[in-house]
PDB file of C-alpha atoms in Angstrom:
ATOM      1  CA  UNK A1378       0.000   0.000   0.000  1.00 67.00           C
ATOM      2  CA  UNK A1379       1.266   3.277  -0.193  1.00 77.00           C
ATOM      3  CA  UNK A1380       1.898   3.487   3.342  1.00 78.00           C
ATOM      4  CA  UNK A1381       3.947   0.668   3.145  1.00 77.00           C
ATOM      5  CA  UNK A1382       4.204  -2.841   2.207  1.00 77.00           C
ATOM      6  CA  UNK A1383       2.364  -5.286   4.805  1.00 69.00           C
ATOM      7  CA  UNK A1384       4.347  -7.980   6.172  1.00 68.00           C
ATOM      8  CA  UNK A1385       3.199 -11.557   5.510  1.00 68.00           C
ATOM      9  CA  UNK A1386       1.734 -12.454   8.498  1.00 65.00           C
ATOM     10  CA  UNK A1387      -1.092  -9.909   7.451  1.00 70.00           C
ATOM     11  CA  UNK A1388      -2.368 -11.233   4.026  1.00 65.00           C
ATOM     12  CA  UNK A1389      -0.515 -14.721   3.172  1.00 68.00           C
ATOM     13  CA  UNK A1390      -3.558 -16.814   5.433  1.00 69.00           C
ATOM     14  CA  UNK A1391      -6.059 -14.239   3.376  1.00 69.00           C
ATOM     15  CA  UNK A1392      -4.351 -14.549   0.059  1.00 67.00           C
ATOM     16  CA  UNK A1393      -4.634 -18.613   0.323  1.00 72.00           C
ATOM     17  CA  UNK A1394      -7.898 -18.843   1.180  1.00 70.00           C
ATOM     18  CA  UNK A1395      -8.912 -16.703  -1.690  1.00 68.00           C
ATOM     19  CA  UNK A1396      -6.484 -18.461  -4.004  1.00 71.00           C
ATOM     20  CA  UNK A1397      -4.437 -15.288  -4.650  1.00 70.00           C
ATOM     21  CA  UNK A1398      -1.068 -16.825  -3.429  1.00 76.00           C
ATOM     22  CA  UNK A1399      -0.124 -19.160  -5.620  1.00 82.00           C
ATOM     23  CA  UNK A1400      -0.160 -16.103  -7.442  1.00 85.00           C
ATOM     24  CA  UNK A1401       1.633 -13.963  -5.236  1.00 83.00           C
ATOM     25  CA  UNK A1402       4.627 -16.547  -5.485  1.00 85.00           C
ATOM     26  CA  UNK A1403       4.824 -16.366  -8.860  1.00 90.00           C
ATOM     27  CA  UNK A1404       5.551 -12.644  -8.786  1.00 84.00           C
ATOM     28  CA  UNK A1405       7.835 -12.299  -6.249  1.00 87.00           C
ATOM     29  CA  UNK A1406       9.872 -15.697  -6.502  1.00 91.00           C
ATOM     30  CA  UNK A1407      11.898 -14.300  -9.595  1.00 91.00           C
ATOM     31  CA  UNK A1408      13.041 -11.642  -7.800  1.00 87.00           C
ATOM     32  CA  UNK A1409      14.104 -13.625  -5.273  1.00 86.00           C
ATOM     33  CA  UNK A1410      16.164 -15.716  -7.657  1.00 88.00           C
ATOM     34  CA  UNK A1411      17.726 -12.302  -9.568  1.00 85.00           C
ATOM     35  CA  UNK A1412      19.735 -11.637  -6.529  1.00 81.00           C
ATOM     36  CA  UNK A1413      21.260 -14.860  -6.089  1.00 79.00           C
ATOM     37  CA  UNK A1414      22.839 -14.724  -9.532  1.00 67.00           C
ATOM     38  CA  UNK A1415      26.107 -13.485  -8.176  1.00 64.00           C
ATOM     39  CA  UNK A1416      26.726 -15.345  -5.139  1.00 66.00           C
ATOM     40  CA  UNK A1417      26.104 -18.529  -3.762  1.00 73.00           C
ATOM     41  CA  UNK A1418      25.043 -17.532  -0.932  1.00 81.00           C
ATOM     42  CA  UNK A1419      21.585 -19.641   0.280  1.00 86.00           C
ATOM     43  CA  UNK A1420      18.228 -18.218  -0.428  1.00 90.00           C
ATOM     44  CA  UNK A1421      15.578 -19.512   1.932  1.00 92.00           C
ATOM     45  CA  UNK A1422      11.949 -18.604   0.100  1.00 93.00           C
ATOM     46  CA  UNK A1423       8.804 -19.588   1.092  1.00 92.00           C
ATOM     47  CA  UNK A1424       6.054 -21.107  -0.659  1.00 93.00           C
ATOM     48  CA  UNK A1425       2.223 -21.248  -0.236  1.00 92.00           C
ATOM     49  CA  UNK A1426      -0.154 -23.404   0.705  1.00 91.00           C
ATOM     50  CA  UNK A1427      -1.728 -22.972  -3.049  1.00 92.00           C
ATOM     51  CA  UNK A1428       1.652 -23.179  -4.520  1.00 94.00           C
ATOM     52  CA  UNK A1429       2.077 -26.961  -2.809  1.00 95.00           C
ATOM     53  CA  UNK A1430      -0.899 -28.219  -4.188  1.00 94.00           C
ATOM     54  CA  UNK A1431      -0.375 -26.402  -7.650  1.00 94.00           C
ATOM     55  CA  UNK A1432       0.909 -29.427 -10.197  1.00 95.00           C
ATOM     56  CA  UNK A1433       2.185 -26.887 -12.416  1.00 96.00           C
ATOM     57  CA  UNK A1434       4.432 -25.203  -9.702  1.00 96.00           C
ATOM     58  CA  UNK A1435       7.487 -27.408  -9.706  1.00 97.00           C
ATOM     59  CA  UNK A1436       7.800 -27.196 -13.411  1.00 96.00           C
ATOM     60  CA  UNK A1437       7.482 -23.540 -13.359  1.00 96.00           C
ATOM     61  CA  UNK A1438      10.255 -23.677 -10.471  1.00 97.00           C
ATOM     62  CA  UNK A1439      12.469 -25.608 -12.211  1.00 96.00           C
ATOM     63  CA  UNK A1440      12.348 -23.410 -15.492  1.00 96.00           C
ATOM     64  CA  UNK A1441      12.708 -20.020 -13.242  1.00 95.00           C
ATOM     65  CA  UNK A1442      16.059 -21.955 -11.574  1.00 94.00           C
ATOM     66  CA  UNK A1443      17.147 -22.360 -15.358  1.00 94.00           C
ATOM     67  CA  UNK A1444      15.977 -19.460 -16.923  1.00 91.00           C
ATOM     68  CA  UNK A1445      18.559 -17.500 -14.020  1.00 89.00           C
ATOM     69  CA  UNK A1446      21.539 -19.978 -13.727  1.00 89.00           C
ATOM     70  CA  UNK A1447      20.586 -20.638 -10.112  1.00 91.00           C
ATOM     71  CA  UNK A1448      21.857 -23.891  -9.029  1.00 92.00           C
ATOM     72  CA  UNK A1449      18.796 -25.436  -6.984  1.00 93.00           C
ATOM     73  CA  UNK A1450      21.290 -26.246  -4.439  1.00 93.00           C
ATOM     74  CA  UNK A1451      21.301 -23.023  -3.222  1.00 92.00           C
ATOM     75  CA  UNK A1452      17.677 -22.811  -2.604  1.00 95.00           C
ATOM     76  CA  UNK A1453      15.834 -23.523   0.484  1.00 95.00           C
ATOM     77  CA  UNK A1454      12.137 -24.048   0.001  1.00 96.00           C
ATOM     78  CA  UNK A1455      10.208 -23.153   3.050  1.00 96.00           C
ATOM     79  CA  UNK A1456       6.853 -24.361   4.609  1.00 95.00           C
ATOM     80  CA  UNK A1457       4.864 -23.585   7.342  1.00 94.00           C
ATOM     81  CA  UNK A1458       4.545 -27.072  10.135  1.00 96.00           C
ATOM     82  CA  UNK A1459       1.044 -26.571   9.636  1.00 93.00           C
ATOM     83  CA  UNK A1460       0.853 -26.433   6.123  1.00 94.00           C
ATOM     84  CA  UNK A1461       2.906 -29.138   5.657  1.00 96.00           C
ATOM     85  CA  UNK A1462       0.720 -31.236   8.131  1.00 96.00           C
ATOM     86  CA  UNK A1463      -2.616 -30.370   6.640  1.00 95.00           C
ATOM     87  CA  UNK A1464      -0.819 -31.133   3.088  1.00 95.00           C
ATOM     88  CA  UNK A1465       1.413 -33.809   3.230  1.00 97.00           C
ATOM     89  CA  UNK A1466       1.086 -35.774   0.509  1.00 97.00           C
ATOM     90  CA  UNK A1467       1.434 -32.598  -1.390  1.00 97.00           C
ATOM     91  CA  UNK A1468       4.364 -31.625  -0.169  1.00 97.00           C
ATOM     92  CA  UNK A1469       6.317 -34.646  -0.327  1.00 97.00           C
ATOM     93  CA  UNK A1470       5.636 -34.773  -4.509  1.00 97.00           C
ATOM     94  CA  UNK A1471       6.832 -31.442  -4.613  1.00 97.00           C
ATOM     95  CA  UNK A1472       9.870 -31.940  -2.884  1.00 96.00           C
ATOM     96  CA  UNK A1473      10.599 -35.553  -4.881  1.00 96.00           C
ATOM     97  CA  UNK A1474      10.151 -33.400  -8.145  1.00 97.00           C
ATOM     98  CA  UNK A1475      12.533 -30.618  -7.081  1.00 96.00           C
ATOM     99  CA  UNK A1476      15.045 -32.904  -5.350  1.00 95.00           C
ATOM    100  CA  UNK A1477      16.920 -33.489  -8.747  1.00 96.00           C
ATOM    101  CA  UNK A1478      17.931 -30.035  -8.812  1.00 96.00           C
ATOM    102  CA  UNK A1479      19.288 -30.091  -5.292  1.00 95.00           C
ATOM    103  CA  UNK A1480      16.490 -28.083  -3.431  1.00 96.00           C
ATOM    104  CA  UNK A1481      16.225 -28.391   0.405  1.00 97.00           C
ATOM    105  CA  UNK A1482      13.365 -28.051   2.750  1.00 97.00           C
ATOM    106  CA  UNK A1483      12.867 -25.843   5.877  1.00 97.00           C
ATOM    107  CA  UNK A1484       9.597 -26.129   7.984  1.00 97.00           C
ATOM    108  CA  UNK A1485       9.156 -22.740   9.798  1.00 95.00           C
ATOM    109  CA  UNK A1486       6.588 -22.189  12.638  1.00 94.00           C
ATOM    110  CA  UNK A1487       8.181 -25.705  14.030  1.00 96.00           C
ATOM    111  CA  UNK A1488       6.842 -26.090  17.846  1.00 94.00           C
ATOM    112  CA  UNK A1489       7.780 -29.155  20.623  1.00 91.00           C
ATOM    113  CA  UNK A1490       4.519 -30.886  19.994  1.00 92.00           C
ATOM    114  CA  UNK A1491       4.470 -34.631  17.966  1.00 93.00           C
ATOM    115  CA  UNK A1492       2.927 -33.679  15.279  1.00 94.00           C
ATOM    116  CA  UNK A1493       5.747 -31.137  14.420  1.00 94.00           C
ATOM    117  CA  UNK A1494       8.283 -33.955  15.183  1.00 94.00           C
ATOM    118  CA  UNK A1495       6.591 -36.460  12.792  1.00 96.00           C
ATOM    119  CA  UNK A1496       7.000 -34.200   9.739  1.00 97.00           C
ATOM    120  CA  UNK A1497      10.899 -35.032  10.108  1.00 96.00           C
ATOM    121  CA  UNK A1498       9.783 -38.898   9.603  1.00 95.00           C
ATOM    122  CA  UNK A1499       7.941 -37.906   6.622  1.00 96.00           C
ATOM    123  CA  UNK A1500       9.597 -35.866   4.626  1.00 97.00           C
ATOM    124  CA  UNK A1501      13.597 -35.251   4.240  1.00 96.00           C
ATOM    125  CA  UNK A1502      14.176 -31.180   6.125  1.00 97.00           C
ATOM    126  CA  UNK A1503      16.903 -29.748   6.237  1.00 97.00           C
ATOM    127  CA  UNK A1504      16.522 -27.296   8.102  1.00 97.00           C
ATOM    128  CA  UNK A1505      13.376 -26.119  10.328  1.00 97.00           C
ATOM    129  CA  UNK A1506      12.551 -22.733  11.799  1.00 96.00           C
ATOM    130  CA  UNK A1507      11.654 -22.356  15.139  1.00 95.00           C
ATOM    131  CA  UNK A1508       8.179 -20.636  15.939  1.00 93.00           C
ATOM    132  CA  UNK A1509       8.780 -17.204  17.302  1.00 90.00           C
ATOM    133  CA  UNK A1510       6.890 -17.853  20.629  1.00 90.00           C
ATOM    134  CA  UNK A1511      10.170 -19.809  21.451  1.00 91.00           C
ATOM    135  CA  UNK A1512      12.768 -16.723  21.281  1.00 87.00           C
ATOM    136  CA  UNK A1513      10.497 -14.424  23.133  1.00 84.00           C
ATOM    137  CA  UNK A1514      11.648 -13.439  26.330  1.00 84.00           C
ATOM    138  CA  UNK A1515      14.040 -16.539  26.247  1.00 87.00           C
ATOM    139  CA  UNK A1516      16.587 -15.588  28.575  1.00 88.00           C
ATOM    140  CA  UNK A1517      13.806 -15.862  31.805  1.00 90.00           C
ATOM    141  CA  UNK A1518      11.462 -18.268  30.305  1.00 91.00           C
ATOM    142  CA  UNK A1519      12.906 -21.628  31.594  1.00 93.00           C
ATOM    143  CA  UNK A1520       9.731 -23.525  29.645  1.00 94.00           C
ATOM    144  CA  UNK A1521      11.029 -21.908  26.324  1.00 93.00           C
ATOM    145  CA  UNK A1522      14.437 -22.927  27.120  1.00 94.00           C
ATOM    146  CA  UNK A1523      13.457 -26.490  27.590  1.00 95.00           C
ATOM    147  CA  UNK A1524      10.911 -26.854  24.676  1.00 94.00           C
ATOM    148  CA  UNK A1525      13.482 -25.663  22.277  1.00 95.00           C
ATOM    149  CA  UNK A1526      16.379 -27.857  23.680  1.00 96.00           C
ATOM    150  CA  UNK A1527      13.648 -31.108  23.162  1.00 95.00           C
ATOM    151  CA  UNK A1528      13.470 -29.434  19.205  1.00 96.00           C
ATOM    152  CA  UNK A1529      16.816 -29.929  19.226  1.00 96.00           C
ATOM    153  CA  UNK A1530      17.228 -33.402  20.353  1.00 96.00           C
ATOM    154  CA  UNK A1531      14.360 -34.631  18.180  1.00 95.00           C
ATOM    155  CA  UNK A1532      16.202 -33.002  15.033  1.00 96.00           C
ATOM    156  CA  UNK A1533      19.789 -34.378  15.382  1.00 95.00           C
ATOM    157  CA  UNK A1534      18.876 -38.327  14.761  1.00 95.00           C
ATOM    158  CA  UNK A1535      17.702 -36.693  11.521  1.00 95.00           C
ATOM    159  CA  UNK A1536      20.723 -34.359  10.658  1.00 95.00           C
ATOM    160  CA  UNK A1537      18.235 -31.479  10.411  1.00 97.00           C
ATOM    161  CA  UNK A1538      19.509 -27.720  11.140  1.00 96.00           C
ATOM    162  CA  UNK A1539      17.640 -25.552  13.901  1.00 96.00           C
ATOM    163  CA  UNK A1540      17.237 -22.160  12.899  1.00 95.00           C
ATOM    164  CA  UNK A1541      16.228 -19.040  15.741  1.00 93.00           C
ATOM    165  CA  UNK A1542      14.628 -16.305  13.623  1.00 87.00           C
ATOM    166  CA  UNK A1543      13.767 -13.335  15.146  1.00 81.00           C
ATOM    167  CA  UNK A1544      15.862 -13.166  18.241  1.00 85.00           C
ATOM    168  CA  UNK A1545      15.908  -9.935  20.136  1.00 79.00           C
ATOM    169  CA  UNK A1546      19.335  -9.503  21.866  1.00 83.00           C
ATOM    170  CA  UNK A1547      23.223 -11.187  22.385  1.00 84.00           C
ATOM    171  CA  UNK A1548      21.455 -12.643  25.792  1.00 88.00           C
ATOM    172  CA  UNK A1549      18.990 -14.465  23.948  1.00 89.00           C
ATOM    173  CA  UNK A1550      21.766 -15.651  21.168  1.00 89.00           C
ATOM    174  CA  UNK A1551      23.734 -16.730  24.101  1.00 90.00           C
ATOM    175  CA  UNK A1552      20.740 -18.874  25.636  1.00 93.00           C
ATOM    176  CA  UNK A1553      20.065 -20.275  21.901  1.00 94.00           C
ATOM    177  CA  UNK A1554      23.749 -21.773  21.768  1.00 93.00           C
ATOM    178  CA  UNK A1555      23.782 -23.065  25.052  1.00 93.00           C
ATOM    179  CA  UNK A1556      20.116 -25.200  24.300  1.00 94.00           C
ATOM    180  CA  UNK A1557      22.070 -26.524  21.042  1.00 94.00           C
ATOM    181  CA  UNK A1558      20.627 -24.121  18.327  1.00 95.00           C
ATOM    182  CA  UNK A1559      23.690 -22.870  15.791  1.00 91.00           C
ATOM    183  CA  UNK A1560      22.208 -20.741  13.511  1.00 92.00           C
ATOM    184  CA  UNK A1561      20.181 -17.397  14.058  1.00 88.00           C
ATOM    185  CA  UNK A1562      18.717 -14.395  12.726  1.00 82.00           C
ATOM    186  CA  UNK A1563      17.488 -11.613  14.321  1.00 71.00           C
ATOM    187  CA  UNK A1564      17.301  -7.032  14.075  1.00 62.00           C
ATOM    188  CA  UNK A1565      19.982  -7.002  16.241  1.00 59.00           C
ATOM    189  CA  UNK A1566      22.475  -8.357  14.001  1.00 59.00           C
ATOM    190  CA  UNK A1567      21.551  -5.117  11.323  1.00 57.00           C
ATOM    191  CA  UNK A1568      20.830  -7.571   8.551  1.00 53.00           C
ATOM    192  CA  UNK A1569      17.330  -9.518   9.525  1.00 47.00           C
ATOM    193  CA  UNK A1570      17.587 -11.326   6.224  1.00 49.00           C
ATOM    194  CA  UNK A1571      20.896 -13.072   7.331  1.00 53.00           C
ATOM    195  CA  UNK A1572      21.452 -16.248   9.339  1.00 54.00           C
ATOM    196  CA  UNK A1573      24.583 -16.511  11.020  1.00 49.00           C
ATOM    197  CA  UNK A1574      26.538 -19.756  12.553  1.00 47.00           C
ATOM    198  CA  UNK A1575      28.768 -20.037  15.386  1.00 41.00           C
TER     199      UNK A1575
END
């Protein structure tokens, strides 16, 4: 809007249920992909619920990687937990037909409760996000420190990366390491977009 541009969280639940963001992918996912033409750095995106369940997506995918000399290797595809619960079946074909050109899965919004950990028997993550609720206030919350120490031991077995997005302070950072999390994101590092590793 002309006030600004809304952040996700505001329209993406809207924009799916009115089968607008499918569409909305397609728009901004190229890009995405134009400014990982120099590097090789990773590029985490994240794809719809109408995108999953699109047929035609992965082919458009794959001719977007080509049509910008991305190597898929350096694309993370991301998915809500939910989304990928409510859809798995979905999301597993997408994932088999992307997997030849090296593209990786991260489930964001990941929480300590089973269904969240049986996502990482069904489909092969690579990484998965932590939800939010986790980082807040982490350095007094004891019950956040615990829950995301339990994410972390029911990742490993699977070789799957924890990432902390959105964490406040160094204090918070420091927590994060010591409950077994290695790779953050957060304002306080002056680039939001970046994750860094210990």
């Amino acid at each position: 809007e002309e006030a600004g541009d809304h952040p996700p969280s505001k329209y993406q639940q809207i924009a799916d249920r009115h089968d607008l963001a499918g569409t909305i992918d397609r728009n901004v996912i190229p890009g995405l992909l134009k400014t990982l033409v120099d590097g090789n750095h990773k590029q985490i995106i994240s794809i719809s619920n109408n995108s999953i369940l699109d047929y035609g997506f992965p082919g458009w995918f794959s001719g977007q990687l080509k049509n910008n000399c991305i190597d898929g290797k350096n694309i993370i595809l991301q998915i809500s937990a939910a989304v990928a619960q409510a859809n798995l079946k979905p999301v597993q074909r997408l994932m088999k037909e992307l997997k030849p050109f090296g593209c990786e899965l991260s489930i964001s919004q990941f929480d300590s409760e089973r269904r969240s950990a049986q996502l990482l028997q069904h489909l092969e993550v690579s990484f998965v996000k932590l939800h939010p609720s986790f980082t807040e206030e982490l350095t007094s919350n004891t019950k956040n420190q615990e829950a995301v120490r339990k994410i972390v031991e029911k990742t490993e077995p699977h070789s799957v990366s924890v990432i902390a997005d959105e964490v406040a302070d160094t204090s918070s950072l420091a927590v994060l390491w010591q409950c077994g999390v290695k790779l953050i994101s957060g304002a306080f590092l002056k680039e939001p977009s970046q994750v860094i590793a210990q």
